[in-house]
PDB file of C-alpha atoms and ligand atoms in Angstrom:
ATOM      1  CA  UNK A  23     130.894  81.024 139.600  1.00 93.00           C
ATOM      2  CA  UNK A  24     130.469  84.276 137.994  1.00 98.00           C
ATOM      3  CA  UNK A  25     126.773  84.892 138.457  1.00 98.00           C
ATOM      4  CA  UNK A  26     123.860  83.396 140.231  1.00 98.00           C
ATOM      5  CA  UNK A  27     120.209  83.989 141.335  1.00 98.00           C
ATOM      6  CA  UNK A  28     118.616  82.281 144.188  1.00 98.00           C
ATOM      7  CA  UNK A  29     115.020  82.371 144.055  1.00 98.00           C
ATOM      8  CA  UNK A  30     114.024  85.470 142.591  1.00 98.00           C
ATOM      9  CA  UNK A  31     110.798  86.265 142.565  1.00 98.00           C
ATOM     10  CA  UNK A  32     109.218  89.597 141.068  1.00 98.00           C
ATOM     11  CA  UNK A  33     106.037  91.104 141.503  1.00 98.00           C
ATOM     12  CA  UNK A  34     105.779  94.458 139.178  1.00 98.00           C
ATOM     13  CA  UNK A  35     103.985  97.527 140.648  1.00 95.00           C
ATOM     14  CA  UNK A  36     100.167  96.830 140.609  1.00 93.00           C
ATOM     15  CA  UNK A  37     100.217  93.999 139.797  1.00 96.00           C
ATOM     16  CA  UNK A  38      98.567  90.988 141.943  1.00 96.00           C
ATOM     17  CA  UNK A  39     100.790  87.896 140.847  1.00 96.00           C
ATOM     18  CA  UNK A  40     104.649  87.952 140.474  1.00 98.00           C
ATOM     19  CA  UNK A  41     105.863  87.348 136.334  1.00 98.00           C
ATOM     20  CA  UNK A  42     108.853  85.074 137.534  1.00 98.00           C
ATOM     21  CA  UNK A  43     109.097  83.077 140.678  1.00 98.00           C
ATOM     22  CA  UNK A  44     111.766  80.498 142.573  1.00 97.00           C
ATOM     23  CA  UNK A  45     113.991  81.582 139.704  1.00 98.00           C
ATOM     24  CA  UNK A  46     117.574  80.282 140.292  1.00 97.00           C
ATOM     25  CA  UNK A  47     120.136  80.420 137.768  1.00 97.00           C
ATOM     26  CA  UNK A  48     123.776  80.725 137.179  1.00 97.00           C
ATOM     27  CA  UNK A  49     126.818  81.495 135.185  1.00 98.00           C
ATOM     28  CA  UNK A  50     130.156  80.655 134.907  1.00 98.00           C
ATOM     29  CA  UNK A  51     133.122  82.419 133.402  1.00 98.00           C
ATOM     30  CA  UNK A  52     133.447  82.643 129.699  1.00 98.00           C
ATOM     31  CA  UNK A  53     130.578  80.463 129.052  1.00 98.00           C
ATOM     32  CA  UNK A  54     126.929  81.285 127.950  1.00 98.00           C
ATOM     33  CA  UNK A  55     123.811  80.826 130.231  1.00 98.00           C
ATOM     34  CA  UNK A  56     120.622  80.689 127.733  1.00 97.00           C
ATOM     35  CA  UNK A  57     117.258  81.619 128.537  1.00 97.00           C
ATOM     36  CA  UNK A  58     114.096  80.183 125.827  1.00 96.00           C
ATOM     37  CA  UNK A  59     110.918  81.071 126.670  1.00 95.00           C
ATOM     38  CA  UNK A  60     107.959  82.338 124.728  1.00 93.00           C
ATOM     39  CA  UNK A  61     107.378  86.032 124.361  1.00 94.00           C
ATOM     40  CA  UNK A  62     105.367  87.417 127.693  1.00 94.00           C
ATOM     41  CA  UNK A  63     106.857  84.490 129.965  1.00 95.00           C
ATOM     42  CA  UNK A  64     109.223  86.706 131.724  1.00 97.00           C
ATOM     43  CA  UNK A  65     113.244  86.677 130.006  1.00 97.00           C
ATOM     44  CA  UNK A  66     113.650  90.417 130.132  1.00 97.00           C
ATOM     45  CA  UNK A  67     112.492  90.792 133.401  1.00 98.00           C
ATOM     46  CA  UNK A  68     115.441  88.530 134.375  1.00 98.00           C
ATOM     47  CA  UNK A  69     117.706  89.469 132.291  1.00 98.00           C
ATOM     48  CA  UNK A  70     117.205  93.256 133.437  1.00 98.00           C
ATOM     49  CA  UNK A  71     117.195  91.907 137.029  1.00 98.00           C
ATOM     50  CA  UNK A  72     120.582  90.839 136.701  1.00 98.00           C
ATOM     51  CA  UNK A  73     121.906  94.092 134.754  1.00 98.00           C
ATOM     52  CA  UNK A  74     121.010  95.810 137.444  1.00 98.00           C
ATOM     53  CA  UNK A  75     118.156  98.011 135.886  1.00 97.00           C
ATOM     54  CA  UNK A  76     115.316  95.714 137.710  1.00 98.00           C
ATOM     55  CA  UNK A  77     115.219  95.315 141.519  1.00 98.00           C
ATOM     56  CA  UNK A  78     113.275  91.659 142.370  1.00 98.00           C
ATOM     57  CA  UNK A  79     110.702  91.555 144.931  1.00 98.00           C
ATOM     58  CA  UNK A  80     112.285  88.656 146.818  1.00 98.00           C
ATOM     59  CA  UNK A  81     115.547  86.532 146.314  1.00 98.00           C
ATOM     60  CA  UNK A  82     119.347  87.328 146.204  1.00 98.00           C
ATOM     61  CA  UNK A  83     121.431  88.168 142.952  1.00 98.00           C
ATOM     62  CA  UNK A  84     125.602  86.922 143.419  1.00 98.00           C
ATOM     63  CA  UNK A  85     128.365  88.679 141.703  1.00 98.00           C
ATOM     64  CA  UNK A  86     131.219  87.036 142.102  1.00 97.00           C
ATOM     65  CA  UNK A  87     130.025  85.422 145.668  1.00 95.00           C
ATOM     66  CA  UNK A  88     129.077  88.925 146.178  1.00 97.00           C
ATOM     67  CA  UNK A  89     125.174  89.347 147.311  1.00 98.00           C
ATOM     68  CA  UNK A  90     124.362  92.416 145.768  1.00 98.00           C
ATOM     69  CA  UNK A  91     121.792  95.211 146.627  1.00 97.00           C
ATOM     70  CA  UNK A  92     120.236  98.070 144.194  1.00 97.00           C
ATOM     71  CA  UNK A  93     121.622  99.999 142.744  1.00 96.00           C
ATOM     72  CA  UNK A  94     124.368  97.849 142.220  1.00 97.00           C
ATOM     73  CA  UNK A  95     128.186  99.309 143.054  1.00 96.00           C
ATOM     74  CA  UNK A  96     129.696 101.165 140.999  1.00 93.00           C
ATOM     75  CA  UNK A  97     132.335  98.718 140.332  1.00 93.00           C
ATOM     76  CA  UNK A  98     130.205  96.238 139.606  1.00 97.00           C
ATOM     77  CA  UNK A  99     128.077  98.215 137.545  1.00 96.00           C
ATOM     78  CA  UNK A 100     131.074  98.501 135.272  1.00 96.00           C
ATOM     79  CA  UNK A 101     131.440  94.892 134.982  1.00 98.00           C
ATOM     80  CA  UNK A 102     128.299  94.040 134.145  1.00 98.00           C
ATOM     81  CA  UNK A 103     126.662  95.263 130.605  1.00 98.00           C
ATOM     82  CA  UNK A 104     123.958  94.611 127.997  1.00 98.00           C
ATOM     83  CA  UNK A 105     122.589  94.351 124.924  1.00 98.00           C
ATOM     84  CA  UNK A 106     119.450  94.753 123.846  1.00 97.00           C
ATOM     85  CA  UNK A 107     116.980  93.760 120.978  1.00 95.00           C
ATOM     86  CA  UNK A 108     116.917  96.927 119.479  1.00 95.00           C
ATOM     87  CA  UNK A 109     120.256  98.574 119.137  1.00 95.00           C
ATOM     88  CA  UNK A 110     118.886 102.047 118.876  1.00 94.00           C
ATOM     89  CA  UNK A 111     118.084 102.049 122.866  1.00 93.00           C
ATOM     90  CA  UNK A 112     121.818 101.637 123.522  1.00 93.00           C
ATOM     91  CA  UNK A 113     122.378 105.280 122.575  1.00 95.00           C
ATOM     92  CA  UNK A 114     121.007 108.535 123.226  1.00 92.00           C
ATOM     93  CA  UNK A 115     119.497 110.138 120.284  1.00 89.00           C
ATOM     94  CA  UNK A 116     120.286 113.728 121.300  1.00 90.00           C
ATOM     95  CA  UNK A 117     123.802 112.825 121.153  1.00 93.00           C
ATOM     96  CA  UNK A 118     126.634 112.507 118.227  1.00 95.00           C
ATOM     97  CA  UNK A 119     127.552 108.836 117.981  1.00 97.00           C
ATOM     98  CA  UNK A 120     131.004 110.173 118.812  1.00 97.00           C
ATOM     99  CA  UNK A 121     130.387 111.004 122.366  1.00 97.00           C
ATOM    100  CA  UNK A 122     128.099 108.153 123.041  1.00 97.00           C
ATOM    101  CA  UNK A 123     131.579 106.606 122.733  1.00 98.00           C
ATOM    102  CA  UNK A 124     133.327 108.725 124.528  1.00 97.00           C
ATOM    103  CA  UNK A 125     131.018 108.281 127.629  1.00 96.00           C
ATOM    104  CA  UNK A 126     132.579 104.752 128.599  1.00 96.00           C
ATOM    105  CA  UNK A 127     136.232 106.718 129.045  1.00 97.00           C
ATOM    106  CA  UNK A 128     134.630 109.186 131.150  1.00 95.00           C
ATOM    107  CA  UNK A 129     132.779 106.720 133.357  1.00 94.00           C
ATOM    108  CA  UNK A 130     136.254 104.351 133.615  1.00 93.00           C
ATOM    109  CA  UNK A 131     138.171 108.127 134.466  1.00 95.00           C
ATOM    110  CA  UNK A 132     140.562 106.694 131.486  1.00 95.00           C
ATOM    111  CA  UNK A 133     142.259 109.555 128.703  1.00 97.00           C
ATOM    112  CA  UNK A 134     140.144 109.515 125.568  1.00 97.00           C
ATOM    113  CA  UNK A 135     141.979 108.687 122.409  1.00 96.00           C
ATOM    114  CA  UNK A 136     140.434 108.813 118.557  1.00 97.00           C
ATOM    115  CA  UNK A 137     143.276 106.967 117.262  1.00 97.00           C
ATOM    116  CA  UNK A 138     142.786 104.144 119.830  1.00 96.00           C
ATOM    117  CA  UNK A 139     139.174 104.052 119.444  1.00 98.00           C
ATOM    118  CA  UNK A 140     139.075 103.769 115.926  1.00 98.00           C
ATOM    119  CA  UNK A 141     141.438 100.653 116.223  1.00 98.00           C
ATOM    120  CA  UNK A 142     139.055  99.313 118.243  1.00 97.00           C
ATOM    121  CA  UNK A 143     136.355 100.094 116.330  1.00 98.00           C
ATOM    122  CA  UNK A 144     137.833  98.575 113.327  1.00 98.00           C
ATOM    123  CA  UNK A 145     137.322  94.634 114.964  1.00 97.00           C
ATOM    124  CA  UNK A 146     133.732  95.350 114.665  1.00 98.00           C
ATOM    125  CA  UNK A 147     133.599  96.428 111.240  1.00 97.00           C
ATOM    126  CA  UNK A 148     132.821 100.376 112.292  1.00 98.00           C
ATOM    127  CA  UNK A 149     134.605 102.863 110.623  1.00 98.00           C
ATOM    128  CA  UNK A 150     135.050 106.798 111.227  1.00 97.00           C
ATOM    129  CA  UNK A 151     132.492 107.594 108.895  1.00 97.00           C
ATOM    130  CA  UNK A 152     129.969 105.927 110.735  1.00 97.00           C
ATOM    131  CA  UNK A 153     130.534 108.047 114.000  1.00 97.00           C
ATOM    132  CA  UNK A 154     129.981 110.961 111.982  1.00 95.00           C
ATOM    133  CA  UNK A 155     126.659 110.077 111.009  1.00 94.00           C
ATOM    134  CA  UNK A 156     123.243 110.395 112.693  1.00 92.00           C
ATOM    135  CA  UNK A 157     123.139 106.991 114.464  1.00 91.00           C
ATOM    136  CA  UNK A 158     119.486 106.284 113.056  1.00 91.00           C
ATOM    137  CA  UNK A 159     120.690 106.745 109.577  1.00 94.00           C
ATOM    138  CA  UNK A 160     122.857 103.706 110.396  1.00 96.00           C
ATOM    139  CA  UNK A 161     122.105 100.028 109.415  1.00 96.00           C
ATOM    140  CA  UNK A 162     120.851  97.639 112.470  1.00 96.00           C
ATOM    141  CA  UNK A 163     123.523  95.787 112.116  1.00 97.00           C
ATOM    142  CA  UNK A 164     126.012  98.662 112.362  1.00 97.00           C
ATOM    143  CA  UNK A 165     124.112  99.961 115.111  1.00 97.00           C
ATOM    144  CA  UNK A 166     124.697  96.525 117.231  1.00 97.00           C
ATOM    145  CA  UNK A 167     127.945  96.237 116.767  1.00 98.00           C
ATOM    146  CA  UNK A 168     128.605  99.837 117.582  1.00 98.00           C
ATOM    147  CA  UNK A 169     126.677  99.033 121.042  1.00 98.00           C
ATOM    148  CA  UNK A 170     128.815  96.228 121.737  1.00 98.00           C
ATOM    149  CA  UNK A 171     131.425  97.715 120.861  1.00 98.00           C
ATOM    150  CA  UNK A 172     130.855 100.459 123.389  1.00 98.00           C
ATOM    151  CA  UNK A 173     129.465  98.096 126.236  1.00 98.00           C
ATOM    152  CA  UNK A 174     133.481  96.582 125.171  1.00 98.00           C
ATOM    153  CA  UNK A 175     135.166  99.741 126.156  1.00 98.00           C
ATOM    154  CA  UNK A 176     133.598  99.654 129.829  1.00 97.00           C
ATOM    155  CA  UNK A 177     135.570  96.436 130.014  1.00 97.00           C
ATOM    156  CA  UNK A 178     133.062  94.194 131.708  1.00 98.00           C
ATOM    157  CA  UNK A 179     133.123  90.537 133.044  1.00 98.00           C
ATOM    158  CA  UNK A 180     129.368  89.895 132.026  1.00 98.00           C
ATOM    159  CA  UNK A 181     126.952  90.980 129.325  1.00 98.00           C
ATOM    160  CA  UNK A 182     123.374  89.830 129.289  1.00 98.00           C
ATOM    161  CA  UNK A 183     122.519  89.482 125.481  1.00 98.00           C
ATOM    162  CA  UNK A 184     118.274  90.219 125.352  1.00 98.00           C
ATOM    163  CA  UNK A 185     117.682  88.605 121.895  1.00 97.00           C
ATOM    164  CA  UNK A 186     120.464  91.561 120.366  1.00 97.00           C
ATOM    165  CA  UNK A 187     120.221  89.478 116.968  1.00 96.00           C
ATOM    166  CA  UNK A 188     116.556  88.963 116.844  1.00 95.00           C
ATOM    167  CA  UNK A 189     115.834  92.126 114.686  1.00 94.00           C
ATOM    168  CA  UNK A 190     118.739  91.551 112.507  1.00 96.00           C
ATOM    169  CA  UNK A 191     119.061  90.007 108.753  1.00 95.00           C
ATOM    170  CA  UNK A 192     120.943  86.888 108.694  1.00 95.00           C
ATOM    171  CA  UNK A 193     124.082  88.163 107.625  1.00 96.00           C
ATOM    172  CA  UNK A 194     123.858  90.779 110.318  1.00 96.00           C
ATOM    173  CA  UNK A 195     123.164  88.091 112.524  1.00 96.00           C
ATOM    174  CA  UNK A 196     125.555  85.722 112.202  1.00 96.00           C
ATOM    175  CA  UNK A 197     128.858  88.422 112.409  1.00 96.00           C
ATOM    176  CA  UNK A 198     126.965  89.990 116.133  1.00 97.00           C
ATOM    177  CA  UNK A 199     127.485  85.725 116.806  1.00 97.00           C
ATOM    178  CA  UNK A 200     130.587  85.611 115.453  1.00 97.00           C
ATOM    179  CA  UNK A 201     131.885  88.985 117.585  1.00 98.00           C
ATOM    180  CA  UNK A 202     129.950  87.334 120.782  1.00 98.00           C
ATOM    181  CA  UNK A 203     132.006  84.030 120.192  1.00 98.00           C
ATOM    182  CA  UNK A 204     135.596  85.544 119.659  1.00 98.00           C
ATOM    183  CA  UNK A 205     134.884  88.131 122.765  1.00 98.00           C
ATOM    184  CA  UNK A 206     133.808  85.577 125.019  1.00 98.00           C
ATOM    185  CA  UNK A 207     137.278  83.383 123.697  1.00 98.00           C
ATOM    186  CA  UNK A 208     139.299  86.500 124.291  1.00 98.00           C
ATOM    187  CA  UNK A 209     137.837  87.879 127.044  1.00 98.00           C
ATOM    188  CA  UNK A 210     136.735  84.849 129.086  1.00 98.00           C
ATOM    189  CA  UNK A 211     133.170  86.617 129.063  1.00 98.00           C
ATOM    190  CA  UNK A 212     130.294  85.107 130.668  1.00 98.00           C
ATOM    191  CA  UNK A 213     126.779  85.917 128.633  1.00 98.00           C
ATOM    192  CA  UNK A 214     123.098  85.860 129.743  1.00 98.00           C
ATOM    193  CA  UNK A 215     121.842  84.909 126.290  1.00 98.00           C
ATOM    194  CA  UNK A 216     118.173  85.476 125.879  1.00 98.00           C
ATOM    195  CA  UNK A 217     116.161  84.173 122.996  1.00 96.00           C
ATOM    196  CA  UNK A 218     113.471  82.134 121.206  1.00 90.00           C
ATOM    197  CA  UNK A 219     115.407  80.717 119.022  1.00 92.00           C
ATOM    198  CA  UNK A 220     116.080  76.787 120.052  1.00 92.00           C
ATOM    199  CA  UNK A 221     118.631  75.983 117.360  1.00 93.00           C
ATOM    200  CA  UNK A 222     120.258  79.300 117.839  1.00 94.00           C
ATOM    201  CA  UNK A 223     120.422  78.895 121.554  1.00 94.00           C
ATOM    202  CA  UNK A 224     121.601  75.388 121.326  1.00 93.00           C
ATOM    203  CA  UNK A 225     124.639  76.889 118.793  1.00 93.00           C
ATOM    204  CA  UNK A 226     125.313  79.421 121.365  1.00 94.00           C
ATOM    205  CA  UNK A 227     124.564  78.220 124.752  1.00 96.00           C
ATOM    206  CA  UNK A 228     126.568  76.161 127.028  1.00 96.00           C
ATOM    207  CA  UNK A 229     123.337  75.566 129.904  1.00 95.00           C
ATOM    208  CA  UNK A 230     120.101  76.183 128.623  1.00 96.00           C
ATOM    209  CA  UNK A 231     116.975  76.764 130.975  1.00 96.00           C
ATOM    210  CA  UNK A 232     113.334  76.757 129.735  1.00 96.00           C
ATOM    211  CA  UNK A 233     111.427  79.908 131.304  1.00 96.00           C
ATOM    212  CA  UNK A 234     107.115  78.991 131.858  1.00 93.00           C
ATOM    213  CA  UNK A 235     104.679  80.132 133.767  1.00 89.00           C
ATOM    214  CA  UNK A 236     106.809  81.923 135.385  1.00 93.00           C
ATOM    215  CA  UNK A 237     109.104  79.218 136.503  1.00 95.00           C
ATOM    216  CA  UNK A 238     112.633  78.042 135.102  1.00 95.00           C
ATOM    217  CA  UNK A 239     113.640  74.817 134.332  1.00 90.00           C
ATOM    218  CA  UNK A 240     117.049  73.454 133.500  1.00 85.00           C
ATOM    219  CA  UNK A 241     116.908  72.302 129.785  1.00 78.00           C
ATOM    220  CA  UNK A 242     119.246  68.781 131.211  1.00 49.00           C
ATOM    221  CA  UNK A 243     121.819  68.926 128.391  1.00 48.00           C
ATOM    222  CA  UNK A 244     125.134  70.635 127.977  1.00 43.00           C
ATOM    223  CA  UNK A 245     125.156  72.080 124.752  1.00 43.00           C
ATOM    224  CA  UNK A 246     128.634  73.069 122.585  1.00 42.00           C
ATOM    225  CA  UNK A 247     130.658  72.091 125.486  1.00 40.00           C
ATOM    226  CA  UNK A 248     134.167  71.250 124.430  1.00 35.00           C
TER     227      UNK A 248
HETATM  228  N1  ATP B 310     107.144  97.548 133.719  1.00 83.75           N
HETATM  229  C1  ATP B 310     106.204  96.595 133.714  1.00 83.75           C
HETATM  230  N2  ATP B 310     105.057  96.738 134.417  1.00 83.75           N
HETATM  231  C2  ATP B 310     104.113  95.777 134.421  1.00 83.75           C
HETATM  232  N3  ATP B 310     104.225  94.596 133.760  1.00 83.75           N
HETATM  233  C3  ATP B 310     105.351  94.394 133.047  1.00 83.75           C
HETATM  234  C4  ATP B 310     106.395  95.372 132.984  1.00 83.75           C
HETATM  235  N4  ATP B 310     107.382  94.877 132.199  1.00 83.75           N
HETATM  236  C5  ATP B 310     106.975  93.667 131.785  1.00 83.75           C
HETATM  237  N5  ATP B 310     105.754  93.361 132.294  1.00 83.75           N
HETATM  238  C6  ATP B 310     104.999  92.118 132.068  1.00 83.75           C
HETATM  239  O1  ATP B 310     105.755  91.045 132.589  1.00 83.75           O
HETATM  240  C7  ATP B 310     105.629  89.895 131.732  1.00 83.75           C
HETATM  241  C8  ATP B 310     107.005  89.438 131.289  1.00 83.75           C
HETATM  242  O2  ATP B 310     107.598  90.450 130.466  1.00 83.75           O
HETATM  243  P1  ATP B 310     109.035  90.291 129.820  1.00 83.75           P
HETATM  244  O3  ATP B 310     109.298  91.524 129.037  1.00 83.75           O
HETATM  245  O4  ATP B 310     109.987  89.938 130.891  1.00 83.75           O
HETATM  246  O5  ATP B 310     108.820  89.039 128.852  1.00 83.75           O
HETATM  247  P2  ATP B 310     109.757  88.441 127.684  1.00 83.75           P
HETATM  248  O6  ATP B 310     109.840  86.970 127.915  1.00 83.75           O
HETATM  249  O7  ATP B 310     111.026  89.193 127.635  1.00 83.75           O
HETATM  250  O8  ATP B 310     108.908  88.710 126.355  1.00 83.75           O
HETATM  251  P3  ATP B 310     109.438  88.988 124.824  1.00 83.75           P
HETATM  252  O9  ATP B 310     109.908  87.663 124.280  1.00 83.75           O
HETATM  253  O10 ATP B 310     108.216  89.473 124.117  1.00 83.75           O
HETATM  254  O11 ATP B 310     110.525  90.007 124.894  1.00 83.75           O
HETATM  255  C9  ATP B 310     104.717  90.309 130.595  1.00 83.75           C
HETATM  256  O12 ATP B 310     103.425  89.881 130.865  1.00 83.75           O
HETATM  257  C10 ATP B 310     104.803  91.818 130.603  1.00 83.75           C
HETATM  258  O13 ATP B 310     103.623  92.409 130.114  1.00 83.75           O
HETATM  259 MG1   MG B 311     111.960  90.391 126.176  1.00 83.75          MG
END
């Protein structure tokens, strides 16, 4: 087991009633959890539970066998990454697009190398050029790939993926999928997929659970299973 939740619950601040509850959920390695649920019902707030960003109010998060606390580790903070919707949040607009890249080197204490970055860089279809431009003069797509791409360098063991194609074109779309696929083959990646997209998820998604009123339910297939 890579990841799993036993019945989290969370309550945000001032607020009466908790958004999730009795949420328990898991992944395994290099397969694809899914998450469907409509928008309000509470995905994000699990997916950014288990990315660390979110503490829960109740209920244990396992890395690994590991019960975490928050913040996580830093170790484990380095294996776990994610994606989200819009690709413009992954980086900091006060920086070049350069040294947003260069920040995963500094936080794995590795040498930074252009040459080996732009070979990298080059299985996600991003090219020099791009790093050298202001990063909201680039496309969506561009801009998604370049995040996973970086989220890549920090060499993780788990990405939650919060709907990263949902404001892309098709085309756009389809090559983030295509990326997310051969990574996870490669890699032996295990994803957090979020999304409201049934057929999409059911491509994608080895488990699928159904997220309403606040509760989780196991969808009771197995989906693209080999
Ligand atoms: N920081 C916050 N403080 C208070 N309430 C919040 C906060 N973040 C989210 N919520 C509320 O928690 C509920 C679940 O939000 P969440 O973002 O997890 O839903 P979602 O399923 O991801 O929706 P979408 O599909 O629109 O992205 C919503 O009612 C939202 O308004
Ligand atoms: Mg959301």
């Amino acid at each position: 087991m890579l990841m799993r939740l036993e019945n989290i619950e969370k309550t945000y601040r001032n607020q009466k009633h908790p958004v999730i509850q009795n949420v328990n959920l898991i992944v395994e390695k290099g397969k694809t959890t899914g998450i469907l649920g409509k928008s309000g019902s509470g995905k994000s707030t699990i997916g950014q539970i288990m990315a660390g960003i979110l503490k829960p109010s109740e209920g244990t998060v396992f890395f690994q066998d590991q019960a975490l606390s928050y913040p996580f580790p830093k170790e484990v903070r380095q294996k776990i990454q994610i994606l989200f919707q819009h690709p413009e949040i992954s980086f900091n607009p006060r920086m070049s697009l350069l040294e947003s890249m260069k920040e995963p080197y500094r936080f794995r204490k590795t040498l930074f190398s252009m040459e080996i970055l732009l070979e990298e860089l080059e299985k996600f279809g991003i090219y020099e050029e791009h790093l050298k431009r202001d990063p909201s003069s680039l496309s969506g797509g561009e801009l998604q790939r370049l995040a996973l791409a970086r989220i890549m360098l920090m060499q993780p063991e788990f990405l939650v993926l919060d709907e990263p194609t949902s404001m892309l074109d098709v085309i756009s779309q389809a090559q983030v999928i295509l990326l997310l696929e051969k990574l996870q083959r490669e890699r032996n990646l295990g994803y957090l997929f979020i999304s409201h997209d049934y057929e999409l998820c059911r491509h994608f998604c080895h488990r699928i659970y159904y997220l309403k009123d606040g509760r989780l339910k196991e969808g009771g297939e197995e989906c693209n299973d080999e």
